[in-house]
mmCIF file of C-alpha atoms in Angstrom:
data_model
loop_
_atom_site.group_PDB
_atom_site.id
_atom_site.type_symbol
_atom_site.label_atom_id
_atom_site.label_comp_id
_atom_site.label_asym_id
_atom_site.label_seq_id
_atom_site.Cartn_x
_atom_site.Cartn_y
_atom_site.Cartn_z
ATOM 1 C CA UNK A 1 12.601 -8.898 6.267
ATOM 2 C CA UNK A 2 11.198 -6.050 8.329
ATOM 3 C CA UNK A 3 8.174 -6.996 10.431
ATOM 4 C CA UNK A 4 5.615 -4.331 11.299
ATOM 5 C CA UNK A 5 3.497 -4.807 14.431
ATOM 6 C CA UNK A 6 0.440 -2.672 15.138
ATOM 7 C CA UNK A 7 -1.423 -2.274 18.410
ATOM 8 C CA UNK A 8 -4.241 -2.436 19.142
ATOM 9 C CA UNK A 9 -5.802 -4.550 16.410
ATOM 10 C CA UNK A 10 -9.184 -3.005 17.045
ATOM 11 C CA UNK A 11 -10.423 0.204 18.584
ATOM 12 C CA UNK A 12 -13.894 1.483 19.427
ATOM 13 C CA UNK A 13 -14.054 5.246 19.815
ATOM 14 C CA UNK A 14 -16.746 7.736 20.797
ATOM 15 C CA UNK A 15 -17.142 10.499 18.195
ATOM 16 C CA UNK A 16 -15.183 13.579 19.186
ATOM 17 C CA UNK A 17 -12.761 11.582 21.315
ATOM 18 C CA UNK A 18 -9.108 10.968 20.426
ATOM 19 C CA UNK A 19 -7.655 7.726 19.144
ATOM 20 C CA UNK A 20 -4.118 6.431 18.913
ATOM 21 C CA UNK A 21 -2.556 3.527 17.032
ATOM 22 C CA UNK A 22 0.968 2.255 17.587
ATOM 23 C CA UNK A 23 3.262 0.671 15.048
ATOM 24 C CA UNK A 24 6.584 -0.970 15.779
ATOM 25 C CA UNK A 25 9.128 -2.137 13.242
ATOM 26 C CA UNK A 26 11.617 -4.970 13.752
ATOM 27 C CA UNK A 27 14.445 -2.682 12.741
ATOM 28 C CA UNK A 28 15.057 1.014 12.312
ATOM 29 C CA UNK A 29 13.270 2.717 9.444
ATOM 30 C CA UNK A 30 15.868 5.489 9.293
ATOM 31 C CA UNK A 31 17.423 5.501 5.847
ATOM 32 C CA UNK A 32 20.988 6.540 5.093
ATOM 33 C CA UNK A 33 19.545 9.631 3.389
ATOM 34 C CA UNK A 34 18.363 10.841 6.815
ATOM 35 C CA UNK A 35 14.670 10.251 6.170
ATOM 36 C CA UNK A 36 12.442 7.720 7.916
ATOM 37 C CA UNK A 37 10.130 5.830 5.613
ATOM 38 C CA UNK A 38 7.033 5.089 7.641
ATOM 39 C CA UNK A 39 3.585 5.514 6.139
ATOM 40 C CA UNK A 40 -0.029 5.315 7.317
ATOM 41 C CA UNK A 41 -3.023 4.325 5.209
ATOM 42 C CA UNK A 42 -6.762 4.174 5.818
ATOM 43 C CA UNK A 43 -8.934 1.604 4.101
ATOM 44 C CA UNK A 44 -12.580 2.554 4.467
ATOM 45 C CA UNK A 45 -15.121 -0.263 4.144
ATOM 46 C CA UNK A 46 -15.387 -1.434 0.556
ATOM 47 C CA UNK A 47 -12.730 0.982 -0.687
ATOM 48 C CA UNK A 48 -9.104 0.912 -1.744
ATOM 49 C CA UNK A 49 -6.586 2.099 0.842
ATOM 50 C CA UNK A 50 -5.639 5.768 0.784
ATOM 51 C CA UNK A 51 -2.435 7.453 1.870
ATOM 52 C CA UNK A 52 -2.788 9.526 5.047
ATOM 53 C CA UNK A 53 0.736 10.145 6.324
ATOM 54 C CA UNK A 54 4.103 9.843 4.593
ATOM 55 C CA UNK A 55 7.600 9.866 6.059
ATOM 56 C CA UNK A 56 6.338 9.527 9.649
ATOM 57 C CA UNK A 57 4.584 12.842 10.102
ATOM 58 C CA UNK A 58 3.702 14.584 6.827
ATOM 59 C CA UNK A 59 0.016 14.672 5.974
ATOM 60 C CA UNK A 60 -0.794 13.786 2.377
ATOM 61 C CA UNK A 61 -2.791 16.216 0.256
ATOM 62 C CA UNK A 62 -6.370 16.644 1.474
ATOM 63 C CA UNK A 63 -5.892 14.784 4.756
ATOM 64 C CA UNK A 64 -7.569 16.608 7.664
ATOM 65 C CA UNK A 65 -5.284 18.057 10.328
ATOM 66 C CA UNK A 66 -6.934 15.939 13.017
ATOM 67 C CA UNK A 67 -4.623 13.180 11.760
ATOM 68 C CA UNK A 68 -1.039 13.326 12.944
ATOM 69 C CA UNK A 69 1.915 10.973 12.850
ATOM 70 C CA UNK A 70 4.948 10.825 15.077
ATOM 71 C CA UNK A 71 7.818 8.599 16.064
ATOM 72 C CA UNK A 72 11.324 7.637 15.113
ATOM 73 C CA UNK A 73 13.539 4.627 14.648
ATOM 74 C CA UNK A 74 11.280 1.668 15.338
ATOM 75 C CA UNK A 75 8.334 3.184 17.238
ATOM 76 C CA UNK A 76 5.591 5.177 15.574
ATOM 77 C CA UNK A 77 2.133 6.496 16.386
ATOM 78 C CA UNK A 78 -0.879 7.684 14.433
ATOM 79 C CA UNK A 79 -3.196 9.967 16.364
ATOM 80 C CA UNK A 80 -6.672 11.180 15.522
ATOM 81 C CA UNK A 81 -7.417 14.198 17.680
ATOM 82 C CA UNK A 82 -11.216 13.994 17.397
ATOM 83 C CA UNK A 83 -12.643 10.923 15.717
ATOM 84 C CA UNK A 84 -15.422 11.455 13.190
ATOM 85 C CA UNK A 85 -17.790 8.929 11.643
ATOM 86 C CA UNK A 86 -15.882 9.023 8.336
ATOM 87 C CA UNK A 87 -12.718 7.811 10.101
ATOM 88 C CA UNK A 88 -14.136 4.303 10.391
ATOM 89 C CA UNK A 89 -12.059 1.642 8.665
ATOM 90 C CA UNK A 90 -8.795 -0.217 8.930
ATOM 91 C CA UNK A 91 -5.559 1.676 9.434
ATOM 92 C CA UNK A 92 -2.281 0.235 8.218
ATOM 93 C CA UNK A 93 1.263 1.315 8.859
ATOM 94 C CA UNK A 94 3.868 0.433 6.238
ATOM 95 C CA UNK A 95 7.618 0.618 6.032
ATOM 96 C CA UNK A 96 9.318 1.768 2.871
ATOM 97 C CA UNK A 97 12.995 1.668 3.820
ATOM 98 C CA UNK A 98 13.595 -1.904 2.610
ATOM 99 C CA UNK A 99 11.079 -3.064 0.045
ATOM 100 C CA UNK A 100 7.575 -2.624 1.488
ATOM 101 C CA UNK A 101 5.885 -4.273 4.477
ATOM 102 C CA UNK A 102 2.487 -3.521 5.975
ATOM 103 C CA UNK A 103 1.356 -3.921 9.554
ATOM 104 C CA UNK A 104 -1.578 -6.220 10.297
ATOM 105 C CA UNK A 105 -4.046 -3.368 10.386
ATOM 106 C CA UNK A 106 -6.093 -1.731 13.154
ATOM 107 C CA UNK A 107 -9.858 -1.691 12.784
ATOM 108 C CA UNK A 108 -11.441 1.510 14.068
ATOM 109 C CA UNK A 109 -15.144 1.634 14.745
ATOM 110 C CA UNK A 110 -17.463 4.186 16.268
ATOM 111 C CA UNK A 111 -19.167 3.495 19.596
ATOM 112 C CA UNK B 1 -6.365 13.163 -12.171
ATOM 113 C CA UNK B 2 -4.423 9.926 -12.406
ATOM 114 C CA UNK B 3 -6.529 6.784 -12.563
ATOM 115 C CA UNK B 4 -5.428 3.172 -12.312
ATOM 116 C CA UNK B 5 -7.521 0.259 -13.523
ATOM 117 C CA UNK B 6 -6.747 -3.405 -12.958
ATOM 118 C CA UNK B 7 -7.916 -5.970 -15.484
ATOM 119 C CA UNK B 8 -7.622 -9.706 -15.937
ATOM 120 C CA UNK B 9 -9.396 -12.999 -15.320
ATOM 121 C CA UNK B 10 -11.391 -13.231 -12.122
ATOM 122 C CA UNK B 11 -10.977 -16.986 -11.912
ATOM 123 C CA UNK B 12 -7.754 -18.957 -12.269
ATOM 124 C CA UNK B 13 -7.259 -22.694 -11.856
ATOM 125 C CA UNK B 14 -4.806 -24.089 -9.317
ATOM 126 C CA UNK B 15 -1.251 -24.535 -10.668
ATOM 127 C CA UNK B 16 -1.915 -22.081 -13.509
ATOM 128 C CA UNK B 17 -0.578 -18.544 -13.935
ATOM 129 C CA UNK B 18 -2.439 -15.453 -12.797
ATOM 130 C CA UNK B 19 -2.017 -12.502 -15.173
ATOM 131 C CA UNK B 20 -3.178 -8.961 -14.458
ATOM 132 C CA UNK B 21 -2.678 -5.611 -16.144
ATOM 133 C CA UNK B 22 -2.910 -2.139 -14.657
ATOM 134 C CA UNK B 23 -3.799 0.626 -17.096
ATOM 135 C CA UNK B 24 -2.766 4.144 -16.132
ATOM 136 C CA UNK B 25 -4.773 7.097 -17.426
ATOM 137 C CA UNK B 26 -4.662 10.825 -16.758
ATOM 138 C CA UNK B 27 -0.878 10.824 -16.599
ATOM 139 C CA UNK B 28 2.251 9.189 -17.885
ATOM 140 C CA UNK B 29 3.682 5.976 -16.517
ATOM 141 C CA UNK B 30 7.140 7.480 -16.901
ATOM 142 C CA UNK B 31 9.269 8.674 -13.955
ATOM 143 C CA UNK B 32 7.284 6.711 -11.392
ATOM 144 C CA UNK B 33 7.442 3.378 -9.604
ATOM 145 C CA UNK B 34 4.437 1.079 -9.897
ATOM 146 C CA UNK B 35 3.397 -1.639 -7.467
ATOM 147 C CA UNK B 36 1.132 -4.602 -7.075
ATOM 148 C CA UNK B 37 -0.426 -5.222 -3.662
ATOM 149 C CA UNK B 38 -2.903 -7.914 -2.686
ATOM 150 C CA UNK B 39 -5.439 -8.484 0.065
ATOM 151 C CA UNK B 40 -6.934 -11.930 0.778
ATOM 152 C CA UNK B 41 -10.618 -11.749 1.710
ATOM 153 C CA UNK B 42 -10.995 -10.351 5.225
ATOM 154 C CA UNK B 43 -7.241 -10.026 5.722
ATOM 155 C CA UNK B 44 -4.503 -7.425 5.515
ATOM 156 C CA UNK B 45 -2.390 -5.961 2.738
ATOM 157 C CA UNK B 46 0.634 -7.672 1.208
ATOM 158 C CA UNK B 47 3.047 -5.913 -1.132
ATOM 159 C CA UNK B 48 3.991 -8.098 -4.078
ATOM 160 C CA UNK B 49 6.434 -6.185 -6.273
ATOM 161 C CA UNK B 50 7.238 -2.872 -7.879
ATOM 162 C CA UNK B 51 8.781 -1.676 -11.120
ATOM 163 C CA UNK B 52 10.285 1.599 -12.278
ATOM 164 C CA UNK B 53 9.174 2.832 -15.674
ATOM 165 C CA UNK B 54 12.661 2.050 -16.952
ATOM 166 C CA UNK B 55 12.162 -1.601 -16.033
ATOM 167 C CA UNK B 56 14.091 -2.074 -12.771
ATOM 168 C CA UNK B 57 12.202 -4.290 -10.350
ATOM 169 C CA UNK B 58 11.882 -5.253 -6.685
ATOM 170 C CA UNK B 59 10.060 -8.291 -5.350
ATOM 171 C CA UNK B 60 8.647 -9.526 -2.063
ATOM 172 C CA UNK B 61 11.069 -12.330 -1.114
ATOM 173 C CA UNK B 62 8.185 -14.598 -0.106
ATOM 174 C CA UNK B 63 6.745 -14.457 -3.637
ATOM 175 C CA UNK B 64 9.818 -13.726 -5.736
ATOM 176 C CA UNK B 65 10.182 -17.201 -7.217
ATOM 177 C CA UNK B 66 6.672 -17.058 -8.698
ATOM 178 C CA UNK B 67 6.250 -13.378 -9.646
ATOM 179 C CA UNK B 68 7.119 -11.368 -12.722
ATOM 180 C CA UNK B 69 6.299 -7.678 -13.025
ATOM 181 C CA UNK B 70 6.722 -5.841 -16.313
ATOM 182 C CA UNK B 71 5.976 -2.445 -17.824
ATOM 183 C CA UNK B 72 4.867 -1.308 -21.267
ATOM 184 C CA UNK B 73 5.406 2.434 -21.514
ATOM 185 C CA UNK B 74 3.956 2.587 -25.036
ATOM 186 C CA UNK B 75 0.616 1.393 -23.653
ATOM 187 C CA UNK B 76 0.919 3.163 -20.290
ATOM 188 C CA UNK B 77 0.447 -0.186 -18.591
ATOM 189 C CA UNK B 78 2.238 -2.521 -16.244
ATOM 190 C CA UNK B 79 1.529 -6.154 -15.548
ATOM 191 C CA UNK B 80 1.770 -8.940 -13.008
ATOM 192 C CA UNK B 81 2.247 -12.643 -13.559
ATOM 193 C CA UNK B 82 2.040 -15.055 -10.629
ATOM 194 C CA UNK B 83 2.749 -18.670 -11.450
ATOM 195 C CA UNK B 84 1.729 -21.950 -9.822
ATOM 196 C CA UNK B 85 -1.192 -20.403 -7.995
ATOM 197 C CA UNK B 86 -3.025 -22.060 -5.128
ATOM 198 C CA UNK B 87 -6.112 -21.147 -3.130
ATOM 199 C CA UNK B 88 -3.845 -19.045 -0.895
ATOM 200 C CA UNK B 89 -3.389 -16.641 -3.810
ATOM 201 C CA UNK B 90 -7.093 -15.791 -3.813
ATOM 202 C CA UNK B 91 -7.215 -12.073 -3.106
ATOM 203 C CA UNK B 92 -8.142 -8.623 -4.280
ATOM 204 C CA UNK B 93 -5.188 -7.399 -6.308
ATOM 205 C CA UNK B 94 -4.463 -3.669 -6.340
ATOM 206 C CA UNK B 95 -2.109 -1.648 -8.450
ATOM 207 C CA UNK B 96 -0.671 1.555 -7.028
ATOM 208 C CA UNK B 97 1.781 4.342 -7.807
ATOM 209 C CA UNK B 98 4.893 5.545 -6.001
ATOM 210 C CA UNK B 99 6.217 9.030 -6.604
ATOM 211 C CA UNK B 100 9.421 10.750 -5.590
ATOM 212 C CA UNK B 101 9.361 14.557 -5.417
ATOM 213 C CA UNK B 102 11.826 15.480 -2.641
ATOM 214 C CA UNK B 103 9.751 13.066 -0.567
ATOM 215 C CA UNK B 104 8.653 9.515 -1.266
ATOM 216 C CA UNK B 105 4.911 9.378 -1.759
ATOM 217 C CA UNK B 106 4.426 5.637 -1.592
ATOM 218 C CA UNK B 107 1.078 4.476 -2.946
ATOM 219 C CA UNK B 108 -0.415 7.924 -3.510
ATOM 220 C CA UNK B 109 -2.809 6.536 -6.112
ATOM 221 C CA UNK B 110 -4.513 3.137 -6.062
ATOM 222 C CA UNK B 111 -6.679 1.185 -8.443
ATOM 223 C CA UNK B 112 -10.094 -0.022 -7.316
ATOM 224 C CA UNK B 113 -8.807 -3.585 -7.025
ATOM 225 C CA UNK B 114 -9.812 -6.770 -8.778
ATOM 226 C CA UNK B 115 -10.785 -10.012 -7.083
ATOM 227 C CA UNK B 116 -8.978 -13.078 -8.346
ATOM 228 C CA UNK B 117 -10.236 -16.433 -7.152
ATOM 229 C CA UNK B 118 -8.135 -19.563 -7.497
ATOM 230 C CA UNK B 119 -10.413 -22.549 -7.865
ATOM 231 C CA UNK B 120 -10.934 -25.501 -10.158
#
């Protein structure tokens, strides 16, 4: 099984400041088709999760460009360039190369 | 706009079988993968299983012995059965879609979730 490890588990950010979340996988997420199947989701309080980033760095439809994803192999990062109040919630990374496994989640709050 | 709606009993007794259905509206269930994901109260997300509209399945190894996922294309629905439940299976259960279109859009649509409590 692939284990996904996120750091930090919680983050308090001043509005307008950047934020960064790391995600590490226990083995490479590079598929034999050449793509890397790493995803990021945001679960706002009381809501279902929503897809933010697919295949490491592609923003899903409607996702603001202040969100960006990067990384390769086993190390990945989600960055928010300027945090806004609506970005509050729990962020999850997930691997899709072998079945599906989520990270523990990172709770982001506003200072 | 695709919509997913989970339905089923909100309370299940220990050792019994949890059964949920996800109804898909606003689009066809065909040519997509469909998943069940759960979230215990106050905890993180756990993928349970997925199914292609044709019927091929994948399961989380930690739950595989107790889980059955099935699809009914005529009703535009797919279902989850989890047997021998315990209090540890208490969670919000979500259904979600996976789409391939030159890229894998995993869980691009989600249901609102349904809370299932295991208690006598």
